[in-house]
Amino acid sequence: MASMPEDYVYLDYAATAPLCEEAAAAMAPYFVPGRANLAVGGNANSLHASGRAAFAALEDARKSIARDLGARRPDEIVFTGGATEADDAALLGIAQAAADERRRRGAGAFAPHVVVTAVEHDAVLAPAKRLEAQGFRVTRLVPDRQGFVEVRALEAALDDDVVLVSVQAANSEVGSIQPIAELARVAHAAGALFHTDAVQALGKVPVNLQELDVDAASFSAHKVGGPKGVGALYLRARTPFQAYAIGGGQESGRRSGTQNVAGIVGFAAAVRATCAMQEDEAARLRALRDKLYAQLGAFDAVEATVDVEPGSRDFLPNVVHVLVDGLESETLILRFDMQGFGVSGGSACSSHSLEPSHVLRALGIDADRAHGALRISLGRYTTEADVDAFVAATAKTLAWN
């Protein structure tokens, strides 16, 4: 097992957050070995006592998450193996079901149309491309230079054939927060369903699904201090949907596969904790974000990728994104790592790609500048001392020849 110094400063929360105390405590009983594990560790689909105990824990977690996210009913929460699966299921399952429903109603000449943005996570862009291969028309909205999707741009893209619109709640790279409620209203007025990838928003900004008025939303446990390999798809009641994972009929037939009860219980505990502290924690992180932007901006070689005014609530409170002149992301990441700091160049899912970020390209940033992208993302265990130490390390990194 690779070791890590105790004083290592982790600044890559947008990729994953360390497991929080609440999730670890909630999951602990599930990792007791042997016969003692049967008290909670049965298959939640079995009828015997061990299975019933697991099922009860599963449904308690479902109720808890539904309550914390502002869903109307617990059964609107579908547990998945992560946010990528939730995004895939939403794009493919809703678009296909909505198109079939439209055809059954006798839509006449109908070419099903899906609208996404050019800055979505690949978990949305990839299924959108698959839909395109299956005959759907796909429009990819380009945001403005600051990463925001304009409502009028969505209005202009909508037509009589649109069945689904998917817009992320917040961008994982530059932190732009989208006006989801307003975008959903416009989509609904055109007869389309609306999905949002809310992975980065949860715990950083208020998320109330009824107030947002979306038909579907994707979430991930490990972004809020829960375990990896667990996620959820919010699917509003009566939303057309064709199951993406089939075979066992679990999750009311919407996602087959034996549920990871231990992970789901940890997920619920992490969501409960992060929602309870969200307002205070966002204010604390916002102050650290602003300090970091100000101090990094003092270096001639460093430029903020987007214009984040001090105190701004238009961007995530925990994400700082800069462009470094003369150094590539991979070099920067390794130099910081050698000094004991964990940062990234962008989405962890594309960290092994040598291509510049599709998000930065969509913002109009040329390839040379985009290759010097650096993302610093803060979280629950980040301190002001960590930020100060990172700024000092930046001076050394830039002077390193």
Short mmCIF file of C-alpha atoms in Angstrom, two decimals:
data_model
loop_
_atom_site.label_atom_id
_atom_site.label_comp_id
_atom_site.label_asym_id
_atom_site.label_seq_id
_atom_site.Cartn_x
_atom_site.Cartn_y
_atom_site.Cartn_z
CA MET A 1 0.00 0.00 0.00
CA ALA A 2 1.37 3.41 -0.98
CA SER A 3 2.05 5.65 1.98
CA MET A 4 1.19 9.33 2.24
CA PRO A 5 2.82 11.83 4.59
CA GLU A 6 0.62 12.86 7.51
CA ASP A 7 1.04 16.51 6.56
CA TYR A 8 -0.07 15.96 2.95
CA VAL A 9 -2.56 18.70 1.93
CA TYR A 10 -5.43 17.37 -0.14
CA LEU A 11 -6.99 20.01 -2.43
CA ASP A 12 -8.93 17.88 -4.92
CA TYR A 13 -12.37 17.65 -3.32
CA ALA A 14 -14.14 18.09 -6.65
CA ALA A 15 -12.65 14.72 -7.67
CA THR A 16 -13.56 13.00 -4.41
CA ALA A 17 -14.01 13.95 -0.78
CA PRO A 18 -12.40 11.95 2.04
CA LEU A 19 -14.79 9.63 3.81
CA CYS A 20 -16.49 11.62 6.55
CA GLU A 21 -16.85 10.50 10.15
CA GLU A 22 -20.62 10.23 9.90
CA ALA A 23 -20.51 7.87 6.92
CA ALA A 24 -17.78 5.74 8.47
CA ALA A 25 -19.75 5.37 11.71
CA ALA A 26 -22.96 4.48 9.87
CA MET A 27 -21.23 1.79 7.81
CA ALA A 28 -19.14 0.26 10.60
CA PRO A 29 -21.71 -2.39 11.63
CA TYR A 30 -21.74 -3.73 8.05
CA PHE A 31 -18.06 -4.62 8.16
CA VAL A 32 -18.17 -6.88 11.22
CA PRO A 33 -17.10 -10.30 9.85
CA GLY A 34 -18.75 -13.66 10.20
CA ARG A 35 -22.10 -14.52 11.75
CA ALA A 36 -22.34 -11.17 13.54
CA ASN A 37 -22.63 -9.51 10.14
CA LEU A 38 -25.98 -11.20 9.53
CA ALA A 39 -27.69 -8.75 11.90
CA VAL A 40 -27.48 -6.11 9.15
CA GLY A 41 -25.61 -7.67 6.24
CA GLY A 42 -28.23 -9.73 4.48
CA ASN A 43 -29.51 -9.31 0.95
CA ALA A 44 -32.16 -6.59 1.09
CA ASN A 45 -34.31 -8.62 -1.32
CA SER A 46 -34.46 -11.74 0.87
CA LEU A 47 -37.51 -12.51 3.01
CA HIS A 48 -35.74 -13.89 6.08
CA ALA A 49 -34.78 -11.86 9.16
CA SER A 50 -31.34 -10.84 7.92
CA GLY A 51 -32.79 -9.72 4.60
CA ARG A 52 -35.60 -7.80 6.30
CA ALA A 53 -33.07 -5.96 8.48
CA ALA A 54 -31.08 -4.96 5.39
CA PHE A 55 -34.26 -3.88 3.61
CA ALA A 56 -35.30 -1.74 6.57
CA ALA A 57 -31.89 -0.02 6.57
CA LEU A 58 -32.13 0.50 2.80
CA GLU A 59 -35.55 2.14 3.04
CA ASP A 60 -34.53 4.28 6.00
CA ALA A 61 -31.64 5.57 3.92
CA ARG A 62 -33.98 6.24 0.99
CA LYS A 63 -36.33 8.24 3.23
CA SER A 64 -33.43 10.19 4.71
CA ILE A 65 -31.98 11.17 1.33
CA ALA A 66 -35.41 12.04 -0.07
CA ARG A 67 -36.03 14.32 2.90
CA ASP A 68 -32.63 16.01 2.67
CA LEU A 69 -32.95 16.60 -1.08
CA GLY A 70 -36.52 17.83 -0.94
CA ALA A 71 -38.08 15.01 -2.96
CA ARG A 72 -41.83 14.55 -2.55
CA ARG A 73 -41.68 10.80 -2.00
CA PRO A 74 -38.94 8.34 -0.96
CA ASP A 75 -39.64 6.10 -3.95
CA GLU A 76 -38.47 8.92 -6.23
CA ILE A 77 -34.91 8.06 -5.14
CA VAL A 78 -33.34 5.25 -7.19
CA PHE A 79 -30.02 3.96 -5.90
CA THR A 80 -27.29 3.36 -8.49
CA GLY A 81 -23.64 2.41 -8.62
CA GLY A 82 -22.60 6.06 -8.92
CA ALA A 83 -23.44 9.33 -10.64
CA THR A 84 -22.13 8.15 -14.01
CA GLU A 85 -24.68 5.36 -14.00
CA ALA A 86 -27.37 7.79 -12.87
CA ASP A 87 -26.52 10.18 -15.73
CA ASP A 88 -26.46 7.35 -18.27
CA ALA A 89 -29.79 6.05 -17.01
CA ALA A 90 -31.38 9.49 -17.08
CA LEU A 91 -30.24 10.39 -20.60
CA LEU A 92 -30.94 7.04 -22.22
CA GLY A 93 -33.89 5.93 -20.12
CA ILE A 94 -35.85 9.19 -20.12
CA ALA A 95 -35.16 10.26 -23.70
CA GLN A 96 -36.13 6.89 -25.14
CA ALA A 97 -39.23 6.53 -22.98
CA ALA A 98 -40.38 10.09 -23.68
CA ALA A 99 -39.86 9.63 -27.43
CA ASP A 100 -41.83 6.36 -27.38
CA GLU A 101 -44.62 8.02 -25.44
CA ARG A 102 -44.75 10.88 -27.93
CA ARG A 103 -44.98 8.41 -30.83
CA ARG A 104 -47.79 6.49 -29.13
CA ARG A 105 -49.75 9.71 -28.89
CA GLY A 106 -49.48 10.08 -32.66
CA ALA A 107 -46.97 12.88 -32.96
CA GLY A 108 -46.91 12.67 -36.77
CA ALA A 109 -43.57 13.61 -38.32
CA PHE A 110 -41.35 13.43 -35.26
CA ALA A 111 -37.57 13.55 -34.91
CA PRO A 112 -36.82 13.27 -31.17
CA HIS A 113 -34.56 16.05 -29.99
CA VAL A 114 -32.33 16.24 -26.88
CA VAL A 115 -30.57 19.39 -25.63
CA VAL A 116 -27.44 19.29 -23.46
CA THR A 117 -24.62 21.77 -22.88
CA ALA A 118 -21.10 21.61 -24.25
CA VAL A 119 -19.66 21.74 -20.72
CA GLU A 120 -21.43 18.71 -19.27
CA HIS A 121 -19.51 15.89 -17.65
CA ASP A 122 -18.68 13.06 -20.05
CA ALA A 123 -21.27 10.96 -18.20
CA VAL A 124 -23.88 13.14 -19.95
CA LEU A 125 -22.06 13.84 -23.21
CA ALA A 126 -21.34 10.16 -23.93
CA PRO A 127 -24.97 8.94 -23.67
CA ALA A 128 -26.03 12.01 -25.67
CA LYS A 129 -23.68 10.83 -28.41
CA ARG A 130 -25.21 7.36 -28.22
CA LEU A 131 -28.69 8.83 -28.57
CA GLU A 132 -27.44 10.70 -31.63
CA ALA A 133 -26.25 7.40 -33.13
CA GLN A 134 -29.73 6.01 -32.48
CA GLY A 135 -31.39 8.74 -34.52
CA PHE A 136 -32.00 11.49 -31.96
CA ARG A 137 -31.06 15.04 -32.81
CA VAL A 138 -28.74 16.45 -30.16
CA THR A 139 -28.11 20.15 -29.58
CA ARG A 140 -25.09 21.12 -27.49
CA LEU A 141 -25.48 24.60 -26.02
CA VAL A 142 -22.31 26.66 -25.74
CA PRO A 143 -22.14 28.72 -22.52
CA ASP A 144 -20.81 32.25 -22.26
CA ARG A 145 -17.17 32.98 -21.43
CA GLN A 146 -17.86 32.56 -17.69
CA GLY A 147 -19.44 29.15 -18.14
CA PHE A 148 -23.10 30.14 -17.78
CA VAL A 149 -25.91 28.82 -19.96
CA GLU A 150 -28.19 31.68 -20.92
CA VAL A 151 -31.92 31.08 -20.67
CA ARG A 152 -32.49 32.72 -24.04
CA ALA A 153 -29.99 30.31 -25.62
CA LEU A 154 -32.02 27.37 -24.36
CA GLU A 155 -35.25 28.99 -25.54
CA ALA A 156 -33.80 29.39 -29.02
CA ALA A 157 -32.78 25.71 -29.13
CA LEU A 158 -36.18 24.31 -28.19
CA ASP A 159 -38.65 23.07 -30.78
CA ASP A 160 -41.75 20.88 -30.99
CA ASP A 161 -39.66 17.69 -31.07
CA VAL A 162 -37.60 18.26 -27.92
CA VAL A 163 -38.11 15.49 -25.36
CA LEU A 164 -35.31 16.08 -22.84
CA VAL A 165 -33.02 18.87 -21.68
CA SER A 166 -30.02 18.13 -19.44
CA VAL A 167 -28.02 20.94 -17.81
CA GLN A 168 -25.56 20.43 -14.97
CA ALA A 169 -26.29 22.31 -11.76
CA ALA A 170 -22.65 23.36 -11.30
CA ASN A 171 -19.53 22.85 -13.38
CA SER A 172 -16.83 20.71 -11.80
CA GLU A 173 -13.95 22.59 -13.43
CA VAL A 174 -14.64 26.33 -13.29
CA GLY A 175 -17.51 26.22 -10.77
CA SER A 176 -20.24 28.06 -12.69
CA ILE A 177 -23.66 27.54 -11.08
CA GLN A 178 -26.53 27.36 -13.56
CA PRO A 179 -30.05 28.85 -13.08
CA ILE A 180 -31.62 25.40 -13.01
CA ALA A 181 -35.12 26.38 -11.87
CA GLU A 182 -35.44 28.94 -14.66
CA LEU A 183 -34.00 26.61 -17.29
CA ALA A 184 -36.37 23.84 -16.17
CA ARG A 185 -39.34 26.20 -16.45
CA VAL A 186 -38.42 27.06 -20.05
CA ALA A 187 -37.95 23.39 -20.95
CA HIS A 188 -41.28 22.41 -19.44
CA ALA A 189 -43.06 25.21 -21.31
CA ALA A 190 -41.79 23.61 -24.53
CA GLY A 191 -43.06 20.18 -23.48
CA ALA A 192 -39.64 18.74 -22.59
CA LEU A 193 -38.51 16.89 -19.50
CA PHE A 194 -35.54 18.27 -17.56
CA HIS A 195 -32.58 16.49 -15.96
CA THR A 196 -29.70 17.99 -14.00
CA ASP A 197 -26.39 16.49 -12.99
CA ALA A 198 -26.29 17.89 -9.45
CA VAL A 199 -23.16 16.05 -8.32
CA GLN A 200 -20.98 19.10 -7.66
CA ALA A 201 -23.82 21.23 -6.30
CA LEU A 202 -24.88 18.98 -3.44
CA GLY A 203 -23.44 20.18 -0.15
CA LYS A 204 -22.04 23.36 -1.72
CA VAL A 205 -25.30 25.16 -2.59
CA PRO A 206 -28.87 24.53 -1.43
CA VAL A 207 -30.50 21.67 -3.37
CA ASN A 208 -34.27 21.31 -3.08
CA LEU A 209 -35.69 19.18 -5.84
CA GLN A 210 -39.23 20.50 -5.51
CA GLU A 211 -38.05 24.09 -5.73
CA LEU A 212 -35.82 23.33 -8.71
CA ASP A 213 -38.82 21.60 -10.36
CA VAL A 214 -36.67 19.11 -12.27
CA ASP A 215 -37.86 15.73 -13.49
CA ALA A 216 -34.60 13.94 -12.77
CA ALA A 217 -31.30 14.62 -11.01
CA SER A 218 -28.06 12.69 -10.47
CA PHE A 219 -26.04 12.49 -7.26
CA SER A 220 -22.84 10.82 -6.05
CA ALA A 221 -21.94 9.65 -2.55
CA HIS A 222 -18.19 10.15 -2.70
CA LYS A 223 -18.42 13.84 -3.60
CA VAL A 224 -19.97 14.57 -0.19
CA GLY A 225 -17.85 12.31 2.01
CA GLY A 226 -19.71 9.08 1.39
CA PRO A 227 -18.24 5.86 -0.07
CA LYS A 228 -17.31 5.39 -3.72
CA GLY A 229 -19.45 3.22 -5.96
CA VAL A 230 -22.80 4.56 -4.74
CA GLY A 231 -25.06 7.17 -6.29
CA ALA A 232 -28.69 8.07 -6.79
CA LEU A 233 -31.03 9.09 -9.56
CA TYR A 234 -33.94 11.25 -8.51
CA LEU A 235 -36.82 10.32 -10.81
CA ARG A 236 -39.94 12.37 -10.23
CA ALA A 237 -43.13 10.30 -10.02
CA ARG A 238 -44.71 9.57 -13.41
CA THR A 239 -41.62 10.63 -15.35
CA PRO A 240 -41.33 8.36 -18.43
CA PHE A 241 -38.38 6.02 -17.97
CA GLN A 242 -36.99 2.84 -19.52
CA ALA A 243 -34.73 0.94 -17.15
CA TYR A 244 -31.07 1.10 -18.08
CA ALA A 245 -29.97 -1.87 -15.93
CA ILE A 246 -32.36 -4.82 -16.16
CA GLY A 247 -32.46 -8.37 -14.86
CA GLY A 248 -33.32 -8.58 -11.18
CA GLY A 249 -36.09 -6.02 -10.82
CA GLN A 250 -34.62 -4.21 -7.82
CA GLU A 251 -35.38 -0.54 -7.16
CA SER A 252 -38.96 -1.12 -8.37
CA GLY A 253 -37.63 -2.35 -11.69
CA ARG A 254 -35.76 0.87 -12.41
CA ARG A 255 -32.25 -0.39 -11.58
CA SER A 256 -31.59 -4.10 -11.30
CA GLY A 257 -28.76 -5.43 -9.16
CA THR A 258 -28.36 -6.26 -5.49
CA GLN A 259 -28.21 -2.99 -3.58
CA ASN A 260 -25.03 -2.00 -1.73
CA VAL A 261 -26.81 -1.45 1.57
CA ALA A 262 -23.67 -0.56 3.53
CA GLY A 263 -22.68 2.03 0.92
CA ILE A 264 -26.19 3.42 0.70
CA VAL A 265 -26.38 3.80 4.49
CA GLY A 266 -23.06 5.65 4.38
CA PHE A 267 -24.36 7.78 1.51
CA ALA A 268 -27.42 8.80 3.53
CA ALA A 269 -25.29 9.70 6.57
CA ALA A 270 -22.95 11.81 4.42
CA VAL A 271 -25.85 13.64 2.76
CA ARG A 272 -27.46 14.30 6.13
CA ALA A 273 -24.22 15.71 7.53
CA THR A 274 -23.32 17.82 4.51
CA CYS A 275 -26.81 19.31 4.20
CA ALA A 276 -26.89 20.18 7.91
CA MET A 277 -23.64 22.17 7.67
CA GLN A 278 -24.07 23.42 4.09
CA GLU A 279 -24.77 27.10 4.79
CA ASP A 280 -21.98 27.62 7.32
CA GLU A 281 -19.51 25.49 5.42
CA ALA A 282 -20.21 27.29 2.14
CA ALA A 283 -19.49 30.63 3.80
CA ARG A 284 -16.22 29.32 5.23
CA LEU A 285 -15.12 27.84 1.90
CA ARG A 286 -16.15 30.96 0.00
CA ALA A 287 -13.77 33.02 2.14
CA LEU A 288 -10.93 30.55 1.47
CA ARG A 289 -11.75 30.53 -2.26
CA ASP A 290 -11.62 34.33 -2.44
CA LYS A 291 -8.33 34.46 -0.54
CA LEU A 292 -6.79 31.87 -2.83
CA TYR A 293 -7.92 33.66 -6.00
CA ALA A 294 -6.51 36.94 -4.67
CA GLN A 295 -3.15 35.48 -3.67
CA LEU A 296 -2.67 33.35 -6.78
CA GLY A 297 -3.54 36.39 -8.89
CA ALA A 298 -0.46 38.14 -7.54
CA PHE A 299 1.76 35.81 -9.59
CA ASP A 300 2.44 37.12 -13.10
CA ALA A 301 2.19 33.64 -14.62
CA VAL A 302 -1.20 32.84 -13.07
CA GLU A 303 -4.55 34.01 -14.45
CA ALA A 304 -8.03 33.21 -13.14
CA THR A 305 -9.92 31.21 -15.77
CA VAL A 306 -13.24 32.91 -14.96
CA ASP A 307 -14.05 36.17 -13.21
CA VAL A 308 -15.10 35.29 -9.68
CA GLU A 309 -15.89 38.41 -7.67
CA PRO A 310 -15.19 38.19 -3.92
CA GLY A 311 -18.23 36.77 -2.17
CA SER A 312 -19.81 35.65 -5.45
CA ARG A 313 -22.55 33.04 -5.15
CA ASP A 314 -22.62 32.51 -8.91
CA PHE A 315 -19.71 30.09 -8.62
CA LEU A 316 -19.13 27.12 -6.32
CA PRO A 317 -17.65 28.20 -2.99
CA ASN A 318 -14.95 25.55 -3.06
CA VAL A 319 -13.48 25.64 -6.60
CA VAL A 320 -10.55 27.77 -7.79
CA HIS A 321 -9.52 27.40 -11.42
CA VAL A 322 -6.51 29.14 -12.95
CA LEU A 323 -4.36 29.05 -16.08
CA VAL A 324 -0.60 28.96 -15.58
CA ASP A 325 1.57 30.36 -18.33
CA GLY A 326 4.55 28.28 -19.41
CA LEU A 327 3.72 25.06 -17.53
CA GLU A 328 1.44 22.16 -18.43
CA SER A 329 -1.12 20.70 -16.04
CA GLU A 330 0.72 17.40 -15.65
CA THR A 331 3.93 19.19 -14.67
CA LEU A 332 2.11 21.40 -12.20
CA ILE A 333 0.30 18.49 -10.58
CA LEU A 334 3.51 16.50 -10.14
CA ARG A 335 5.46 19.47 -8.79
CA PHE A 336 2.77 20.18 -6.22
CA ASP A 337 2.53 16.49 -5.34
CA MET A 338 6.28 16.38 -4.66
CA GLN A 339 5.78 19.24 -2.20
CA GLY A 340 2.87 17.47 -0.48
CA PHE A 341 -0.19 18.98 -2.21
CA GLY A 342 -2.88 17.12 -4.14
CA VAL A 343 -4.48 19.20 -6.91
CA SER A 344 -5.76 18.50 -10.44
CA GLY A 345 -5.96 19.92 -13.91
CA GLY A 346 -9.71 19.36 -14.18
CA SER A 347 -12.13 16.44 -14.07
CA ALA A 348 -10.56 13.32 -12.61
CA CYS A 349 -12.36 11.24 -15.24
CA SER A 350 -10.18 12.80 -17.96
CA SER A 351 -6.96 13.17 -15.96
CA HIS A 352 -5.07 10.69 -18.18
CA SER A 353 -6.00 12.50 -21.39
CA LEU A 354 -3.43 14.75 -23.06
CA GLU A 355 -6.18 16.74 -24.75
CA PRO A 356 -7.18 20.11 -23.29
CA SER A 357 -10.43 20.13 -21.34
CA HIS A 358 -13.61 20.21 -23.42
CA VAL A 359 -15.00 22.64 -20.84
CA LEU A 360 -12.19 25.13 -21.43
CA ARG A 361 -12.49 24.72 -25.19
CA ALA A 362 -16.20 25.49 -24.96
CA LEU A 363 -15.35 28.68 -23.05
CA GLY A 364 -13.20 29.79 -25.97
CA ILE A 365 -9.82 29.23 -24.29
CA ASP A 366 -7.16 28.26 -26.81
CA ALA A 367 -5.37 24.93 -26.51
CA ASP A 368 -2.00 26.34 -25.43
CA ARG A 369 -3.50 28.18 -22.47
CA ALA A 370 -5.84 25.32 -21.62
CA HIS A 371 -2.88 22.95 -21.29
CA GLY A 372 -1.81 25.02 -18.25
CA ALA A 373 -5.09 24.54 -16.37
CA LEU A 374 -4.99 24.01 -12.62
CA ARG A 375 -7.98 23.28 -10.38
CA ILE A 376 -7.76 23.64 -6.61
CA SER A 377 -10.89 22.40 -4.85
CA LEU A 378 -11.49 22.77 -1.14
CA GLY A 379 -13.62 20.88 1.33
CA ARG A 380 -14.62 20.07 4.86
CA TYR A 381 -11.11 19.38 6.14
CA THR A 382 -9.36 22.26 4.34
CA THR A 383 -7.95 24.93 6.65
CA GLU A 384 -6.70 28.46 6.12
CA ALA A 385 -3.22 27.18 6.92
CA ASP A 386 -3.57 24.74 4.00
CA VAL A 387 -4.37 27.63 1.66
CA ASP A 388 -1.43 29.67 2.91
CA ALA A 389 0.91 26.71 2.49
CA PHE A 390 -0.36 26.11 -1.04
CA VAL A 391 0.32 29.71 -2.04
CA ALA A 392 3.88 29.36 -0.73
CA ALA A 393 4.26 26.12 -2.68
CA THR A 394 3.01 27.89 -5.81
CA ALA A 395 5.89 30.37 -5.55
CA LYS A 396 8.34 27.45 -5.41
CA THR A 397 6.60 25.64 -8.25
CA LEU A 398 6.76 28.64 -10.57
CA ALA A 399 10.43 29.26 -9.72
CA TRP A 400 11.35 25.59 -10.24
CA ASN A 401 13.62 25.25 -13.26
#
